[in-house]
């Protein structure tokens, strides 16, 4: 049963066991609602602050007050995403693993650049990971690389992951210290993406690396998402 949902881009994946991509921010937010309804959970996104009008269609810049944060599936906030990427490590690490501060093709699907200026890129050769070039886009299946400390896969590379937050360069200089949910708007008009992709260099795969994307644009081959749920 469709229940009135409409989507701008259906999204697609190289195979059934590869991450979806070519989806915009509005569509993945609506998809989170649809998944919640399908599983009998309380949907998270509404078009009104009273949280009575479920977000199912159109392109709506949902406000924070219109979100049931303890409801069903939703996009992670940027802060939630970074905490998940760090995998519970008690000290700072550049990448989602804790046994090295470097990256190579044995750890993630990213675009390697082998030169002395990329000291944290330990791959001996440059380019996309040859293990996944049989068909474009060059994504990898979840589970190919080792998980991080939380048991999460592909927190570095593969496809960019959309987050809830509007993007603002200076937000964290004045944000709440606990569970920040992002600014009310973005000077650039963009939403946060995290994690890098198969087509991006090592610095984009760092846990702390921040990037942004147009929420209405579907980026073919490199931008997808993962769902979050409150505990």
mmCIF file of C-alpha atoms in Angstrom:
data_model
loop_
_atom_site.group_PDB
_atom_site.id
_atom_site.type_symbol
_atom_site.label_atom_id
_atom_site.label_comp_id
_atom_site.label_asym_id
_atom_site.label_seq_id
_atom_site.Cartn_x
_atom_site.Cartn_y
_atom_site.Cartn_z
ATOM 1 C CA UNK A 1 0.000 0.000 0.000
ATOM 2 C CA UNK A 2 1.498 3.363 -1.063
ATOM 3 C CA UNK A 3 -0.308 5.472 1.613
ATOM 4 C CA UNK A 4 0.114 8.614 -0.492
ATOM 5 C CA UNK A 5 3.900 8.807 -0.622
ATOM 6 C CA UNK A 6 5.528 10.495 -3.607
ATOM 7 C CA UNK A 7 9.242 10.561 -4.421
ATOM 8 C CA UNK A 8 11.295 12.649 -6.837
ATOM 9 C CA UNK A 9 13.900 9.961 -7.417
ATOM 10 C CA UNK A 10 13.375 6.274 -6.871
ATOM 11 C CA UNK A 11 17.063 5.731 -6.188
ATOM 12 C CA UNK A 12 18.983 2.693 -7.370
ATOM 13 C CA UNK A 13 21.899 0.451 -6.467
ATOM 14 C CA UNK A 14 24.438 -1.478 -8.497
ATOM 15 C CA UNK A 15 23.029 -4.682 -7.006
ATOM 16 C CA UNK A 16 20.591 -5.693 -4.294
ATOM 17 C CA UNK A 17 23.463 -5.999 -1.802
ATOM 18 C CA UNK A 18 24.919 -2.549 -2.561
ATOM 19 C CA UNK A 19 23.954 0.801 -1.002
ATOM 20 C CA UNK A 20 21.214 2.868 -2.583
ATOM 21 C CA UNK A 21 22.259 6.192 -4.119
ATOM 22 C CA UNK A 22 20.809 8.879 -6.418
ATOM 23 C CA UNK A 23 18.307 9.985 -3.749
ATOM 24 C CA UNK A 24 17.686 13.505 -2.462
ATOM 25 C CA UNK A 25 17.221 14.618 1.156
ATOM 26 C CA UNK A 26 13.453 15.023 0.907
ATOM 27 C CA UNK A 27 12.991 11.532 -0.479
ATOM 28 C CA UNK A 28 15.059 9.807 2.191
ATOM 29 C CA UNK A 29 13.184 11.642 4.953
ATOM 30 C CA UNK A 30 9.863 10.490 3.474
ATOM 31 C CA UNK A 31 11.300 6.990 3.049
ATOM 32 C CA UNK A 32 12.128 6.906 6.766
ATOM 33 C CA UNK A 33 8.457 7.656 7.472
ATOM 34 C CA UNK A 34 7.316 4.997 5.016
ATOM 35 C CA UNK A 35 9.587 2.400 6.609
ATOM 36 C CA UNK A 36 8.302 3.319 10.062
ATOM 37 C CA UNK A 37 4.694 2.890 8.911
ATOM 38 C CA UNK A 38 5.523 -0.387 7.200
ATOM 39 C CA UNK A 39 6.979 -1.758 10.451
ATOM 40 C CA UNK A 40 4.208 -0.426 12.677
ATOM 41 C CA UNK A 41 6.372 2.268 14.298
ATOM 42 C CA UNK A 42 5.472 5.895 14.995
ATOM 43 C CA UNK A 43 6.800 7.958 12.057
ATOM 44 C CA UNK A 44 9.238 10.735 12.869
ATOM 45 C CA UNK A 45 8.591 13.540 10.361
ATOM 46 C CA UNK A 46 5.614 15.894 10.131
ATOM 47 C CA UNK A 47 4.818 19.121 8.335
ATOM 48 C CA UNK A 48 3.374 20.879 11.401
ATOM 49 C CA UNK A 49 4.660 21.535 14.914
ATOM 50 C CA UNK A 50 1.613 19.780 16.393
ATOM 51 C CA UNK A 51 2.942 16.643 14.652
ATOM 52 C CA UNK A 52 -0.419 15.643 13.229
ATOM 53 C CA UNK A 53 0.270 15.980 9.484
ATOM 54 C CA UNK A 54 2.593 13.199 8.383
ATOM 55 C CA UNK A 55 5.188 14.145 5.793
ATOM 56 C CA UNK A 56 4.468 11.966 2.748
ATOM 57 C CA UNK A 57 4.756 14.172 -0.338
ATOM 58 C CA UNK A 58 6.468 17.209 -1.849
ATOM 59 C CA UNK A 59 9.667 18.979 -0.825
ATOM 60 C CA UNK A 60 9.230 20.282 2.714
ATOM 61 C CA UNK A 61 12.057 21.734 4.795
ATOM 62 C CA UNK A 62 10.899 19.974 7.933
ATOM 63 C CA UNK A 63 11.626 21.994 11.089
ATOM 64 C CA UNK A 64 13.115 20.443 14.215
ATOM 65 C CA UNK A 65 9.842 21.059 16.076
ATOM 66 C CA UNK A 66 8.075 18.844 13.530
ATOM 67 C CA UNK A 67 10.170 15.765 14.373
ATOM 68 C CA UNK A 68 9.295 13.014 16.834
ATOM 69 C CA UNK A 69 12.884 12.400 17.855
ATOM 70 C CA UNK A 70 11.970 9.262 19.788
ATOM 71 C CA UNK A 71 9.757 7.910 17.029
ATOM 72 C CA UNK A 72 10.601 5.367 14.356
ATOM 73 C CA UNK A 73 13.240 5.626 11.649
ATOM 74 C CA UNK A 74 14.883 8.946 10.806
ATOM 75 C CA UNK A 75 18.122 10.385 9.494
ATOM 76 C CA UNK A 76 20.889 10.683 12.071
ATOM 77 C CA UNK A 77 21.879 14.134 13.178
ATOM 78 C CA UNK A 78 25.416 15.068 12.223
ATOM 79 C CA UNK A 79 26.524 14.598 15.846
ATOM 80 C CA UNK A 80 24.875 11.169 15.994
ATOM 81 C CA UNK A 81 26.558 10.201 12.743
ATOM 82 C CA UNK A 82 30.015 11.149 14.015
ATOM 83 C CA UNK A 83 29.507 9.328 17.300
ATOM 84 C CA UNK A 84 28.445 6.250 15.344
ATOM 85 C CA UNK A 85 31.477 6.565 13.049
ATOM 86 C CA UNK A 86 33.866 6.683 16.001
ATOM 87 C CA UNK A 87 32.487 3.364 17.216
ATOM 88 C CA UNK A 88 32.711 4.024 20.940
ATOM 89 C CA UNK A 89 36.450 4.760 20.948
ATOM 90 C CA UNK A 90 37.528 6.404 24.217
ATOM 91 C CA UNK A 91 40.229 8.513 22.521
ATOM 92 C CA UNK A 92 40.419 10.455 19.276
ATOM 93 C CA UNK A 93 41.118 8.564 16.058
ATOM 94 C CA UNK A 94 41.187 9.870 12.508
ATOM 95 C CA UNK A 95 39.150 7.018 11.005
ATOM 96 C CA UNK A 96 36.442 4.598 12.255
ATOM 97 C CA UNK A 97 39.103 2.067 13.281
ATOM 98 C CA UNK A 98 41.431 2.404 16.264
ATOM 99 C CA UNK A 99 44.476 0.295 15.348
ATOM 100 C CA UNK A 100 45.928 2.769 12.832
ATOM 101 C CA UNK A 101 45.653 6.434 11.819
ATOM 102 C CA UNK A 102 45.983 5.610 8.124
ATOM 103 C CA UNK A 103 43.656 4.331 5.413
ATOM 104 C CA UNK A 104 44.125 1.976 2.461
ATOM 105 C CA UNK A 105 42.020 -0.218 0.166
ATOM 106 C CA UNK A 106 41.953 -3.039 2.720
ATOM 107 C CA UNK A 107 39.963 -0.800 5.098
ATOM 108 C CA UNK A 108 37.582 1.259 2.933
ATOM 109 C CA UNK A 109 36.314 1.952 -0.564
ATOM 110 C CA UNK A 110 37.712 5.399 -1.461
ATOM 111 C CA UNK A 111 39.864 7.177 -4.076
ATOM 112 C CA UNK A 112 43.488 6.660 -3.106
ATOM 113 C CA UNK A 113 46.213 9.212 -3.761
ATOM 114 C CA UNK A 114 49.692 7.828 -3.164
ATOM 115 C CA UNK A 115 52.054 10.726 -2.435
ATOM 116 C CA UNK A 116 53.911 12.216 0.500
ATOM 117 C CA UNK A 117 51.391 15.046 0.888
ATOM 118 C CA UNK A 118 48.737 12.485 1.871
ATOM 119 C CA UNK A 119 50.565 10.961 4.825
ATOM 120 C CA UNK A 120 47.424 9.330 6.228
ATOM 121 C CA UNK A 121 46.724 7.626 2.878
ATOM 122 C CA UNK A 122 48.864 4.485 3.110
ATOM 123 C CA UNK A 123 47.722 2.909 -0.144
ATOM 124 C CA UNK A 124 50.707 2.152 -2.423
ATOM 125 C CA UNK A 125 48.889 3.111 -5.650
ATOM 126 C CA UNK A 126 46.353 5.746 -6.669
ATOM 127 C CA UNK A 127 42.820 5.625 -8.055
ATOM 128 C CA UNK A 128 39.537 3.898 -7.284
ATOM 129 C CA UNK A 129 39.538 0.545 -5.512
ATOM 130 C CA UNK A 130 40.046 -2.048 -8.301
ATOM 131 C CA UNK A 131 37.983 -4.642 -6.427
ATOM 132 C CA UNK A 132 34.782 -2.806 -7.427
ATOM 133 C CA UNK A 133 35.373 -1.468 -10.953
ATOM 134 C CA UNK A 134 33.488 -4.150 -12.860
ATOM 135 C CA UNK A 135 30.448 -1.889 -13.110
ATOM 136 C CA UNK A 136 29.731 1.771 -12.404
ATOM 137 C CA UNK A 137 29.134 3.168 -9.806
ATOM 138 C CA UNK A 138 32.083 1.592 -8.030
ATOM 139 C CA UNK A 139 30.306 0.923 -4.733
ATOM 140 C CA UNK A 140 31.107 -2.036 -2.493
ATOM 141 C CA UNK A 141 28.660 -4.374 -0.708
ATOM 142 C CA UNK A 142 28.152 -3.861 3.048
ATOM 143 C CA UNK A 143 30.252 -6.295 5.042
ATOM 144 C CA UNK A 144 33.189 -6.353 2.620
ATOM 145 C CA UNK A 145 35.328 -4.356 5.074
ATOM 146 C CA UNK A 146 35.630 -4.830 8.822
ATOM 147 C CA UNK A 147 33.047 -3.065 11.046
ATOM 148 C CA UNK A 148 33.929 -0.418 13.596
ATOM 149 C CA UNK A 149 33.585 -0.743 17.367
ATOM 150 C CA UNK A 150 29.795 -0.440 17.200
ATOM 151 C CA UNK A 151 29.565 -3.145 14.542
ATOM 152 C CA UNK A 152 28.773 -0.592 11.812
ATOM 153 C CA UNK A 153 30.052 -1.006 8.269
ATOM 154 C CA UNK A 154 31.246 1.578 5.726
ATOM 155 C CA UNK A 155 31.360 4.597 8.013
ATOM 156 C CA UNK A 156 34.337 5.584 5.823
ATOM 157 C CA UNK A 157 33.963 5.745 2.045
ATOM 158 C CA UNK A 158 31.598 3.864 -0.296
ATOM 159 C CA UNK A 159 28.783 6.475 -0.513
ATOM 160 C CA UNK A 160 28.230 9.818 1.191
ATOM 161 C CA UNK A 161 25.522 9.584 3.856
ATOM 162 C CA UNK A 162 22.876 12.262 4.274
ATOM 163 C CA UNK A 163 22.256 13.676 7.739
ATOM 164 C CA UNK A 164 19.365 15.615 9.254
ATOM 165 C CA UNK A 165 21.230 18.886 9.834
ATOM 166 C CA UNK A 166 21.393 22.060 7.828
ATOM 167 C CA UNK A 167 25.039 22.906 7.092
ATOM 168 C CA UNK A 168 26.696 25.898 8.752
ATOM 169 C CA UNK A 169 30.486 26.273 8.892
ATOM 170 C CA UNK A 170 30.441 27.898 12.316
ATOM 171 C CA UNK A 171 27.617 26.009 14.009
ATOM 172 C CA UNK A 172 29.720 24.046 16.501
ATOM 173 C CA UNK A 173 31.298 27.174 17.956
ATOM 174 C CA UNK A 174 27.946 27.962 19.617
ATOM 175 C CA UNK A 175 25.948 24.716 19.495
ATOM 176 C CA UNK A 176 24.593 22.866 22.544
ATOM 177 C CA UNK A 177 27.209 20.658 24.129
ATOM 178 C CA UNK A 178 24.919 17.621 24.253
ATOM 179 C CA UNK A 179 22.931 16.132 21.356
ATOM 180 C CA UNK A 180 23.026 19.150 19.016
ATOM 181 C CA UNK A 181 20.441 18.929 16.232
ATOM 182 C CA UNK A 182 21.936 21.453 13.869
ATOM 183 C CA UNK A 183 21.132 25.077 13.049
ATOM 184 C CA UNK A 184 17.663 26.288 12.068
ATOM 185 C CA UNK A 185 18.859 27.029 8.531
ATOM 186 C CA UNK A 186 21.950 27.060 6.345
ATOM 187 C CA UNK A 187 23.674 30.164 4.941
ATOM 188 C CA UNK A 188 24.501 28.073 1.892
ATOM 189 C CA UNK A 189 21.067 26.426 1.739
ATOM 190 C CA UNK A 190 22.563 22.933 2.046
ATOM 191 C CA UNK A 191 22.275 19.866 4.276
ATOM 192 C CA UNK A 192 25.131 17.898 5.819
ATOM 193 C CA UNK A 193 26.606 14.779 4.229
ATOM 194 C CA UNK A 194 29.260 12.639 5.903
ATOM 195 C CA UNK A 195 31.685 9.780 5.335
ATOM 196 C CA UNK A 196 33.120 10.259 1.859
ATOM 197 C CA UNK A 197 32.601 7.938 -1.089
ATOM 198 C CA UNK A 198 34.373 5.578 -3.472
ATOM 199 C CA UNK A 199 35.132 8.627 -5.640
ATOM 200 C CA UNK A 200 36.524 10.875 -2.874
ATOM 201 C CA UNK A 201 39.979 11.056 -1.347
ATOM 202 C CA UNK A 202 41.085 9.913 2.093
ATOM 203 C CA UNK A 203 40.477 13.205 3.904
ATOM 204 C CA UNK A 204 36.730 12.892 3.183
ATOM 205 C CA UNK A 205 36.648 9.507 4.929
ATOM 206 C CA UNK A 206 37.826 10.917 8.278
ATOM 207 C CA UNK A 207 35.315 10.769 11.144
ATOM 208 C CA UNK A 208 35.530 14.542 11.569
ATOM 209 C CA UNK A 209 35.284 15.515 7.904
ATOM 210 C CA UNK A 210 32.253 17.715 7.161
ATOM 211 C CA UNK A 211 30.653 18.266 3.771
ATOM 212 C CA UNK A 212 27.341 19.456 2.353
ATOM 213 C CA UNK A 213 24.959 18.879 -0.523
ATOM 214 C CA UNK A 214 21.842 20.403 -2.026
ATOM 215 C CA UNK A 215 18.876 18.698 -0.363
ATOM 216 C CA UNK A 216 16.897 18.704 -3.620
ATOM 217 C CA UNK A 217 19.685 17.235 -5.738
ATOM 218 C CA UNK A 218 20.060 13.488 -6.267
ATOM 219 C CA UNK A 219 23.748 12.700 -6.755
ATOM 220 C CA UNK A 220 24.106 9.666 -8.957
ATOM 221 C CA UNK A 221 26.638 7.112 -7.795
ATOM 222 C CA UNK A 222 28.005 8.807 -4.691
ATOM 223 C CA UNK A 223 25.300 9.887 -2.196
ATOM 224 C CA UNK A 224 23.021 7.660 -0.148
ATOM 225 C CA UNK A 225 21.935 7.372 3.485
ATOM 226 C CA UNK A 226 21.449 5.127 6.511
ATOM 227 C CA UNK A 227 18.599 5.168 9.019
ATOM 228 C CA UNK A 228 18.781 5.825 12.754
ATOM 229 C CA UNK A 229 16.396 4.993 15.601
ATOM 230 C CA UNK A 230 16.221 6.245 19.172
ATOM 231 C CA UNK A 231 17.131 3.741 21.875
#
